Amino acid sequence: MSLNTLQFTDRLTAQLPADPLTENSCRSVENAVYSWVLPTSTSQPSMVNINESFALELGLDTDTQNDPLFTDLMSGNAILEGMKPYALCYGGHQFGQWAGQLGDGRAINLGEINTQKLGFQTLQLKGAGKTPYSRRGDGLAVLRSSIREYLCSEAMYNLGIPTTRALSLALTGDQVIRDKMYDGNADFEPCAVVCRVSPSFLRFGSIQLPASRGDEALVKQLVEFSINNDYPHLAPVDGQFTIETYLNWFKNVCDNTSTMIVHWMRVGFVHGVMNTDNMSLLGETIDYGPYGWIDNFDLGWTPNTTDESQKRYRFGGQFQVSQWNLFQLANAIFPLIGEVEPLQSIMSDYAIIYEQKWQKMMASKLGFVDYQGTTDSAIFSDLENLLARVETDMTLFYRLLSSYSSSKDALQHFKDCYYNPEQLSSDYLQQLTQWLTRYQARLNFDRLESTTRQKNMNSVNPKYVLRNYLAQQAIELAEKGDFSEIETLKSLLAFPYDEQPEYQRYAQKRPDWARDKVGCSMLSCSS
Ligand code: AMP
Ligand code: MG
């Protein structure tokens, strides 16, 4: 399909109220869900990378991808006929505090297409200039954070994790000053635009904002829109929404959210900024900022230096935060329900359902056919204590576990996943051996063929993840004009569960130089 024949449907702008003002200046926007705004054109747009396979799925063939108009479109320098770009209005709790109106300060939705393969998909440019929601920001995104979003969202997708997608990464030709670590060392950085794609960019904060203003009619409209479009199977056939429909919708949002968090825990992903404006109503991973991947297993780790003292968004706290965020969403829709009890009951179930999904996930990581109750729980928690006791690479450990057998020497087998061999005391070794003996006995209970078990384990324990230092290496090369590493990472992370011998070096633990390096283990919200 060529670009000029793309049809834009835009259910959101057709059905929800627009900000009546059309000038592009910062303001409080009330009784509206979005503002019309055009991307800002840039000095010298160029394409850095296209997600070719995803573009094809969207119906954009190779000729279309190579069309110079595609580069212009993906960098905010062209608008197609039928496109009416807009920025969404939403609020959010940031680090536990209500922040009021936030909105798409540097994201502009180009429009929605109805694709044959993937249904409705909205194309959004991140970093395409100021919007009425830019507040004190410049509406721009730098290359380093754009590379991180571009690579990570696709890595997540290929790991089987719900996420927004990324279609392209373009340079704008412009530069902007950023103080990367908020330490007074500001510098010029190249600007980039990522085209993100999702069936819906509505967030918890989209509902929270009108609720905070007492605009019950808009809350109702938004929830009903989300039911009709994000959760069409819940929409009443006669169009008559009831309290039951709203509750069912909330239950489904909870369900998708718990599924997403369990996936994050499975692969060692730490979002880093789980503010309610960064929580998708669809339960997709959204807004890749100072996220990080677990190298050595540590439930207390956060990559986000802005959160260093509180560690609110640490790896092991992601479930509790998701629950807290869902409580805020429950509060926001309370006027539609009128009673506390049914919402409270869904929230109590949330914790139970999360636990069940987590147990099932852990059982699968360990190669068990199914979760078998408290003995398995003890195996899980003892393993986590073991992994945290000495610095152990999470990804490598689970991958090696699949090929362990009792005839092997444990230390020899797992040696590659330890960061500090000097931590391996005889006491630790004894604990590891004891745990492995229990583990073996538990495997014997399942009587699964070991090749089958290994295959099962390797389909949930990735070999390749976007280790923080790998992304940083790609960024440092790209900042010198060499984009090859972006392509390499994209290709290898397309098959994260496969042995890819030619890429073996990407499956190694974090090198020592990256332990405390900015960009590798320390990131800020400056992007
Ligand atoms: P984040 O923590 O990246 O999700 O951003 C929180 C809010 O700040 C959102 O409303 C963003 O749109 C906005 N924001 C972040 N960076 C910028 C920027 N450079 N220019 C304008 N708005 C921004
Ligand atoms: Mg955000």
XYZ file of C-alpha atoms and ligand atoms in Angstrom:
551
model
C 0.000 0.000 0.000
C 1.438 3.389 -0.887
C 1.323 6.204 1.630
C -1.088 8.248 -0.395
C -3.693 5.511 -0.364
C -3.642 5.079 3.438
C -7.063 5.663 4.956
C -7.322 7.301 8.341
C -10.235 6.239 10.496
C -9.714 7.954 13.847
C -12.391 6.600 16.092
C -11.029 8.586 19.045
C -11.262 12.030 17.523
C -14.595 11.134 15.913
C -16.155 10.098 19.209
C -14.517 12.130 21.953
C -14.530 15.890 22.556
C -11.717 18.065 21.178
C -10.151 21.098 22.789
C -11.908 23.982 20.974
C -8.718 26.076 20.929
C -6.374 25.223 18.097
C -3.388 27.456 18.815
C -0.305 25.571 19.950
C 0.342 27.105 23.353
C 0.506 25.546 26.793
C -2.753 25.629 28.678
C -5.107 23.818 30.955
C -7.470 21.807 28.757
C -10.825 20.958 30.294
C -13.861 19.035 29.034
C -11.750 17.629 26.216
C -9.667 14.527 25.559
C -7.192 15.950 23.047
C -5.975 19.041 21.208
C -5.340 19.359 17.499
C -1.661 20.024 16.885
C 0.780 19.618 14.014
C 4.303 18.228 14.296
C 7.070 20.827 14.026
C 9.136 20.527 10.858
C 12.846 19.943 11.284
C 16.048 20.986 9.532
C 17.347 17.771 7.970
C 15.311 14.624 8.490
C 16.949 11.251 7.840
C 15.935 7.694 8.568
C 18.078 5.744 11.026
C 16.193 2.463 11.128
C 12.907 1.018 9.953
C 11.192 -1.931 11.573
C 10.636 -3.554 8.207
C 8.733 -6.620 9.325
C 6.309 -4.598 11.427
C 5.880 -2.075 8.598
C 4.882 -4.974 6.330
C 2.369 -6.170 8.907
C 0.882 -2.690 8.922
C 0.526 -2.936 5.147
C 3.469 -0.659 4.306
C 5.509 -2.453 1.650
C 9.213 -2.034 0.884
C 8.655 0.614 -1.784
C 6.603 2.616 0.676
C 9.298 2.324 3.328
C 11.915 3.548 0.847
C 9.793 6.476 -0.307
C 11.377 9.780 0.834
C 7.864 10.776 1.898
C 8.020 8.024 4.525
C 11.088 9.663 6.122
C 9.325 13.029 6.059
C 6.210 11.535 7.597
C 8.080 9.624 10.311
C 10.055 12.704 11.343
C 7.137 15.101 11.504
C 7.884 16.828 8.203
C 4.861 15.710 6.202
C 1.195 15.111 6.794
C -0.891 12.908 4.526
C -4.324 13.648 3.256
C -6.916 12.578 5.796
C -4.529 12.860 8.755
C -5.564 15.184 11.551
C -2.825 15.007 14.190
C -3.555 15.565 17.849
C -2.060 15.285 21.330
C -3.871 13.561 24.178
C -4.807 15.235 27.441
C -4.243 13.220 30.607
C -3.065 13.559 34.179
C -1.231 11.278 36.528
C 0.314 10.435 39.854
C 4.054 10.906 39.598
C 6.087 9.120 42.282
C 2.944 8.853 44.395
C 1.890 12.510 44.145
C -1.016 13.786 42.090
C 0.556 15.959 39.388
C -2.599 17.324 37.714
C -2.683 17.772 33.957
C 0.283 16.293 32.066
C -0.723 15.153 28.568
C 1.292 14.336 25.460
C 4.002 16.946 25.875
C 6.110 15.523 23.091
C 3.945 12.908 21.441
C 1.636 13.604 18.533
C -0.826 11.070 17.190
C -0.770 11.186 13.407
C -3.860 9.082 12.946
C -5.397 5.658 13.053
C -5.278 3.098 10.260
C -7.388 -0.029 10.003
C -4.908 -2.717 9.003
C -5.812 -6.063 7.532
C -3.490 -8.025 9.814
C -3.479 -6.064 13.054
C -6.795 -4.249 13.085
C -6.876 -0.617 14.215
C -3.481 0.907 14.909
C -2.638 4.486 15.826
C 0.645 5.970 14.606
C 2.278 8.335 17.080
C 5.422 10.421 16.767
C 7.449 10.877 19.942
C 9.703 13.923 19.902
C 7.929 15.796 17.090
C 7.742 19.160 18.802
C 5.711 21.164 21.260
C 2.059 20.586 22.006
C -0.394 22.364 24.323
C 0.816 19.851 26.971
C 4.540 20.578 26.730
C 4.500 22.650 29.950
C 8.133 23.660 30.450
C 9.443 21.043 28.005
C 10.577 21.520 24.436
C 8.587 18.668 22.894
C 11.775 16.991 21.688
C 13.489 13.664 22.321
C 17.199 12.972 22.081
C 18.771 10.185 20.041
C 19.929 8.114 23.036
C 16.466 7.826 24.612
C 14.864 7.264 21.216
C 17.233 4.352 20.489
C 16.386 2.915 23.895
C 12.650 3.106 23.186
C 12.967 1.839 19.612
C 15.023 -1.228 20.537
C 13.362 -2.065 23.823
C 9.751 -1.988 22.730
C 10.524 -4.420 19.920
C 12.654 -6.582 22.213
C 9.683 -6.779 24.580
C 7.313 -7.621 21.740
C 9.553 -10.454 20.603
C 9.712 -11.779 24.142
C 5.922 -12.097 23.963
C 5.211 -9.154 26.275
C 2.343 -6.720 25.673
C 3.859 -3.427 24.549
C 3.492 -0.469 22.260
C 5.417 -1.107 19.039
C 8.020 0.946 17.236
C 7.857 1.462 13.487
C 10.815 3.733 12.803
C 13.628 5.807 14.229
C 14.528 9.028 12.437
C 16.956 11.850 13.074
C 15.578 15.362 12.714
C 18.868 17.095 11.948
C 18.421 19.371 14.962
C 20.156 19.417 18.315
C 18.990 20.207 21.792
C 20.687 20.827 25.137
C 20.156 18.226 27.845
C 21.564 17.846 31.344
C 21.711 14.053 31.174
C 22.233 13.374 34.878
C 20.840 16.659 36.274
C 24.334 17.452 37.545
C 25.066 20.693 35.720
C 26.863 19.005 32.807
C 24.524 20.022 30.007
C 25.479 19.302 26.425
C 24.102 19.370 22.889
C 22.568 16.118 21.741
C 21.015 15.064 18.401
C 17.208 14.983 18.298
C 15.278 11.974 17.051
C 11.712 10.878 16.512
C 10.342 7.393 17.124
C 7.088 6.392 15.508
C 5.238 4.371 18.131
C 2.228 2.290 17.272
C -0.577 0.922 19.409
C -4.283 0.182 19.157
C -4.737 2.723 21.977
C -2.639 5.295 23.794
C -5.160 5.863 26.602
C -3.658 5.700 30.080
C -4.933 5.394 33.640
C -4.263 9.139 33.808
C -6.656 9.747 30.889
C -9.526 8.797 33.194
C -7.984 10.261 36.330
C -7.762 13.801 34.992
C -11.470 14.414 34.302
C -12.270 12.536 37.527
C -10.019 14.899 39.497
C -11.991 17.808 38.045
C -15.348 16.271 38.910
C -16.155 15.870 35.212
C -18.188 12.699 35.596
C -19.686 12.939 32.108
C -16.237 12.834 30.523
C -15.133 9.945 32.753
C -18.192 8.040 31.546
C -17.509 8.891 27.914
C -13.876 7.794 28.181
C -14.656 4.527 29.946
C -17.352 3.710 27.400
C -14.986 4.590 24.575
C -12.362 2.272 26.044
C -14.937 -0.497 26.401
C -16.105 -0.132 22.803
C -12.659 0.160 21.299
C -10.060 -1.396 23.606
C -12.317 -4.146 25.008
C -14.986 -4.600 22.312
C -15.936 -8.050 23.621
C -17.312 -6.314 26.736
C -19.452 -3.804 24.876
C -23.184 -4.284 25.459
C -24.928 -5.369 22.259
C -27.830 -2.999 22.900
C -25.469 -0.109 23.680
C -26.832 0.136 27.233
C -23.871 0.362 29.600
C -24.513 -0.812 33.142
C -22.494 -0.787 36.342
C -21.703 -4.428 35.542
C -20.156 -3.399 32.205
C -17.932 -0.805 33.897
C -16.863 -3.290 36.572
C -16.118 -5.908 33.971
C -13.978 -3.416 32.116
C -12.057 -2.573 35.281
C -11.560 -6.274 35.977
C -10.152 -6.697 32.454
C -7.782 -3.757 32.884
C -6.598 -5.395 36.124
C -6.192 -8.715 34.375
C -4.112 -7.281 31.530
C -2.017 -5.291 33.992
C -1.183 -8.311 36.148
C -0.268 -10.320 33.058
C 2.107 -7.561 31.958
C 3.818 -7.287 35.353
C 4.288 -11.054 35.621
C 6.012 -10.952 32.224
C 8.290 -8.151 33.451
C 9.255 -10.269 36.452
C 9.881 -13.268 34.215
C 12.434 -11.515 32.013
C 13.943 -9.079 34.526
C 12.511 -5.852 33.136
C 12.298 -2.809 35.404
C 10.101 -0.062 33.964
C 11.566 2.636 36.163
C 8.737 5.208 36.015
C 5.450 3.493 36.755
C 3.561 6.754 37.178
C -0.150 6.421 36.434
C 0.287 8.456 33.238
C 2.629 5.685 32.081
C 0.108 2.878 32.639
C -1.805 1.850 29.532
C -5.502 0.986 29.774
C -4.733 -1.907 27.436
C -2.077 -3.274 29.787
C 0.727 -2.637 27.325
C 4.213 -1.640 28.403
C 4.386 2.039 27.466
C 6.785 4.989 27.777
C 10.258 3.550 27.763
C 12.294 6.026 29.776
C 14.856 5.168 32.467
C 13.991 1.471 32.314
C 16.589 -1.213 32.891
C 17.198 -4.934 32.687
C 18.272 -6.998 35.628
C 21.833 -8.237 35.301
C 22.545 -9.564 38.804
C 19.269 -10.618 40.386
C 18.270 -7.900 42.846
C 14.650 -7.202 43.763
C 15.703 -3.855 45.209
C 17.310 -2.496 42.039
C 16.052 0.502 40.114
C 17.794 1.948 37.064
C 16.193 5.363 37.662
C 18.504 7.670 39.605
C 15.598 10.096 40.145
C 14.117 7.299 42.279
C 17.394 6.396 43.984
C 16.411 7.347 47.530
C 12.872 5.978 47.577
C 13.273 3.100 45.108
C 9.520 3.218 44.613
C 9.846 1.623 41.184
C 12.406 -1.070 42.073
C 12.265 -4.474 40.356
C 10.580 -6.295 43.230
C 8.099 -3.498 43.918
C 6.408 -3.508 40.519
C 3.418 -5.567 41.587
C 2.664 -3.350 44.611
C 2.962 -0.240 42.474
C 0.649 -1.660 39.821
C -1.853 -2.356 42.590
C -1.505 1.184 43.942
C -1.982 2.554 40.422
C -5.094 0.434 39.890
C -6.472 1.807 43.180
C -6.140 5.283 41.687
C -7.999 4.134 38.573
C -10.688 2.575 40.781
C -11.058 5.891 42.607
C -11.404 7.683 39.294
C -14.265 5.490 38.077
C -15.961 5.340 41.479
C -18.655 7.862 40.460
C -19.775 5.449 37.724
C -20.087 2.605 40.226
C -21.423 4.419 43.285
C -20.334 1.673 45.697
C -16.937 0.890 47.154
C -17.453 -2.803 47.754
C -17.414 -4.192 44.179
C -14.268 -2.217 43.344
C -12.623 -3.355 46.540
C -13.476 -6.940 45.751
C -11.838 -6.675 42.301
C -8.752 -5.189 43.947
C -8.563 -8.038 46.483
C -8.842 -10.501 43.627
C -6.079 -8.605 41.835
C -3.545 -9.635 44.473
C -4.731 -13.232 44.409
C -4.751 -13.455 40.622
C -1.311 -11.860 40.404
C 0.062 -14.406 42.867
C -1.432 -17.273 40.869
C -0.017 -15.992 37.602
C 3.366 -15.405 39.224
C 3.437 -18.952 40.613
C 2.565 -20.388 37.219
C 5.244 -18.245 35.600
C 7.891 -19.306 38.126
C 6.921 -22.948 37.670
C 7.426 -22.534 33.921
C 10.805 -20.837 34.416
C 11.916 -23.823 36.441
C 10.561 -26.312 33.916
C 7.741 -27.684 36.091
C 4.630 -28.910 34.335
C 2.507 -26.870 36.716
C 2.600 -25.151 40.079
C 2.186 -27.727 42.839
C 1.494 -25.658 45.958
C 3.537 -24.613 48.954
C 6.505 -26.901 48.352
C 6.988 -25.139 45.034
C 6.620 -21.754 46.738
C 9.460 -22.684 49.070
C 11.596 -23.724 46.091
C 10.927 -20.337 44.441
C 11.701 -18.220 47.473
C 14.800 -20.184 48.408
C 16.043 -19.793 44.851
C 15.451 -16.042 44.933
C 17.382 -15.799 48.192
C 20.179 -17.781 46.649
C 20.296 -15.615 43.522
C 20.372 -12.443 45.603
C 22.876 -13.726 48.146
C 25.824 -13.583 45.747
C 25.674 -11.453 42.599
C 24.187 -13.879 40.075
C 23.166 -12.996 36.539
C 19.458 -13.743 36.313
C 19.226 -14.373 32.562
C 22.300 -16.606 32.455
C 21.295 -18.563 35.546
C 17.884 -19.651 34.248
C 19.292 -20.493 30.864
C 22.035 -22.632 32.459
C 19.549 -24.244 34.817
C 17.801 -25.897 31.877
C 20.946 -27.849 30.990
C 21.961 -28.755 34.546
C 21.840 -32.379 35.641
C 22.845 -33.944 38.942
C 25.881 -35.590 37.376
C 27.432 -32.152 36.846
C 29.580 -30.107 39.156
C 27.316 -27.222 40.194
C 29.959 -24.539 40.490
C 31.553 -25.479 37.195
C 28.165 -25.507 35.487
C 27.031 -22.108 36.747
C 30.419 -20.352 36.854
C 29.605 -17.905 34.035
C 26.733 -16.284 35.871
C 28.619 -15.068 38.948
C 29.851 -11.493 39.142
C 32.043 -11.942 42.214
C 33.588 -15.406 42.356
C 35.093 -14.437 45.740
C 31.549 -14.378 47.193
C 31.228 -18.114 46.589
C 31.825 -19.330 50.139
C 31.548 -22.964 51.119
C 28.344 -22.048 52.919
C 26.899 -20.653 49.717
C 27.991 -23.706 47.771
C 26.329 -25.965 50.260
C 23.078 -24.030 49.934
C 23.241 -24.124 46.159
C 23.848 -27.870 46.146
C 21.019 -28.454 48.586
C 18.675 -26.380 46.479
C 19.676 -28.210 43.306
C 19.033 -31.551 45.004
C 15.511 -30.460 45.960
C 15.046 -29.113 42.457
C 16.068 -32.401 40.893
C 13.667 -34.286 43.149
C 10.889 -31.929 42.120
C 11.706 -32.499 38.440
C 11.579 -36.242 38.988
C 8.052 -35.826 40.295
C 6.967 -34.429 36.892
C 8.655 -37.248 34.947
C 9.131 -34.985 31.954
C 11.678 -35.978 29.306
C 14.688 -33.731 29.954
C 14.872 -32.559 26.338
C 11.207 -31.525 26.524
C 11.774 -29.755 29.816
C 14.801 -27.950 28.435
C 12.844 -26.848 25.382
C 9.997 -25.598 27.600
C 12.379 -23.697 29.854
C 14.198 -22.113 26.949
C 10.916 -20.852 25.563
C 10.268 -18.742 28.678
C 13.834 -17.946 29.809
C 15.351 -15.727 27.127
C 18.936 -16.116 26.037
C 19.163 -12.526 24.765
C 17.761 -9.432 26.452
C 18.543 -5.769 25.850
C 21.155 -5.580 28.570
C 21.667 -1.993 29.639
C 25.268 -1.919 28.463
C 24.371 -3.313 25.027
C 21.909 -0.481 24.416
C 24.516 1.994 25.658
C 27.138 0.662 23.228
C 24.692 1.052 20.340
C 23.975 4.612 21.518
C 27.632 5.610 21.757
C 28.290 4.357 18.212
C 25.138 6.033 16.887
C 26.178 9.339 18.428
C 29.315 9.033 16.251
C 27.175 8.359 13.177
C 27.483 4.562 13.109
C 24.009 2.973 13.278
C 25.110 -0.604 12.595
C 24.776 -1.768 16.196
C 21.110 -0.707 16.251
C 20.482 -3.023 13.328
C 22.479 -5.845 14.939
C 20.597 -5.596 18.229
C 17.282 -5.388 16.410
C 18.048 -8.584 14.467
C 19.323 -10.599 17.386
C 16.545 -9.505 19.746
C 13.965 -10.584 17.185
C 14.668 -14.161 18.340
C 15.460 -13.834 22.048
C 14.817 -17.476 22.942
C 16.908 -19.010 20.149
C 20.523 -20.066 20.372
C 22.232 -17.741 17.928
C 25.872 -18.880 17.978
C 27.004 -15.946 15.841
C 25.713 -13.600 18.551
C 27.061 -15.521 21.550
C 28.947 -12.487 22.860
C 25.630 -10.652 23.352
C 24.559 -13.319 25.826
C 27.370 -12.611 28.259
C 26.997 -11.018 31.638
C 27.523 -7.299 32.107
C 31.221 -6.421 31.835
C 32.807 -4.784 34.849
C 33.270 -1.401 33.166
C 29.483 -1.110 32.865
C 28.733 -1.714 36.542
C 28.379 1.926 37.575
C 28.423 3.658 34.233
C 25.897 6.343 33.347
C 23.511 4.935 30.748
C 24.253 1.352 31.787
C 23.146 1.178 35.382
C 22.187 4.779 36.040
C 19.587 6.600 34.043
C 17.523 9.694 34.653
C 14.245 10.999 33.284
C 16.192 13.510 31.159
C 15.499 12.360 27.648
P 7.473 10.845 31.246
O 7.985 10.752 32.645
O 8.538 10.775 30.180
O 6.356 9.914 30.982
O 6.900 12.328 31.077
C 5.981 12.913 31.946
C 5.315 14.069 31.279
O 6.280 15.027 30.854
C 4.497 13.712 30.056
O 3.374 14.533 30.036
C 5.444 14.043 28.927
O 4.755 14.337 27.740
C 6.161 15.270 29.469
N 7.492 15.464 28.875
C 8.606 14.727 29.105
N 9.644 15.225 28.390
C 9.183 16.277 27.697
C 9.764 17.212 26.776
N 11.043 17.161 26.413
N 8.963 18.170 26.265
C 7.678 18.249 26.610
N 7.070 17.431 27.464
C 7.805 16.445 28.005
Mg 4.906 9.365 30.003
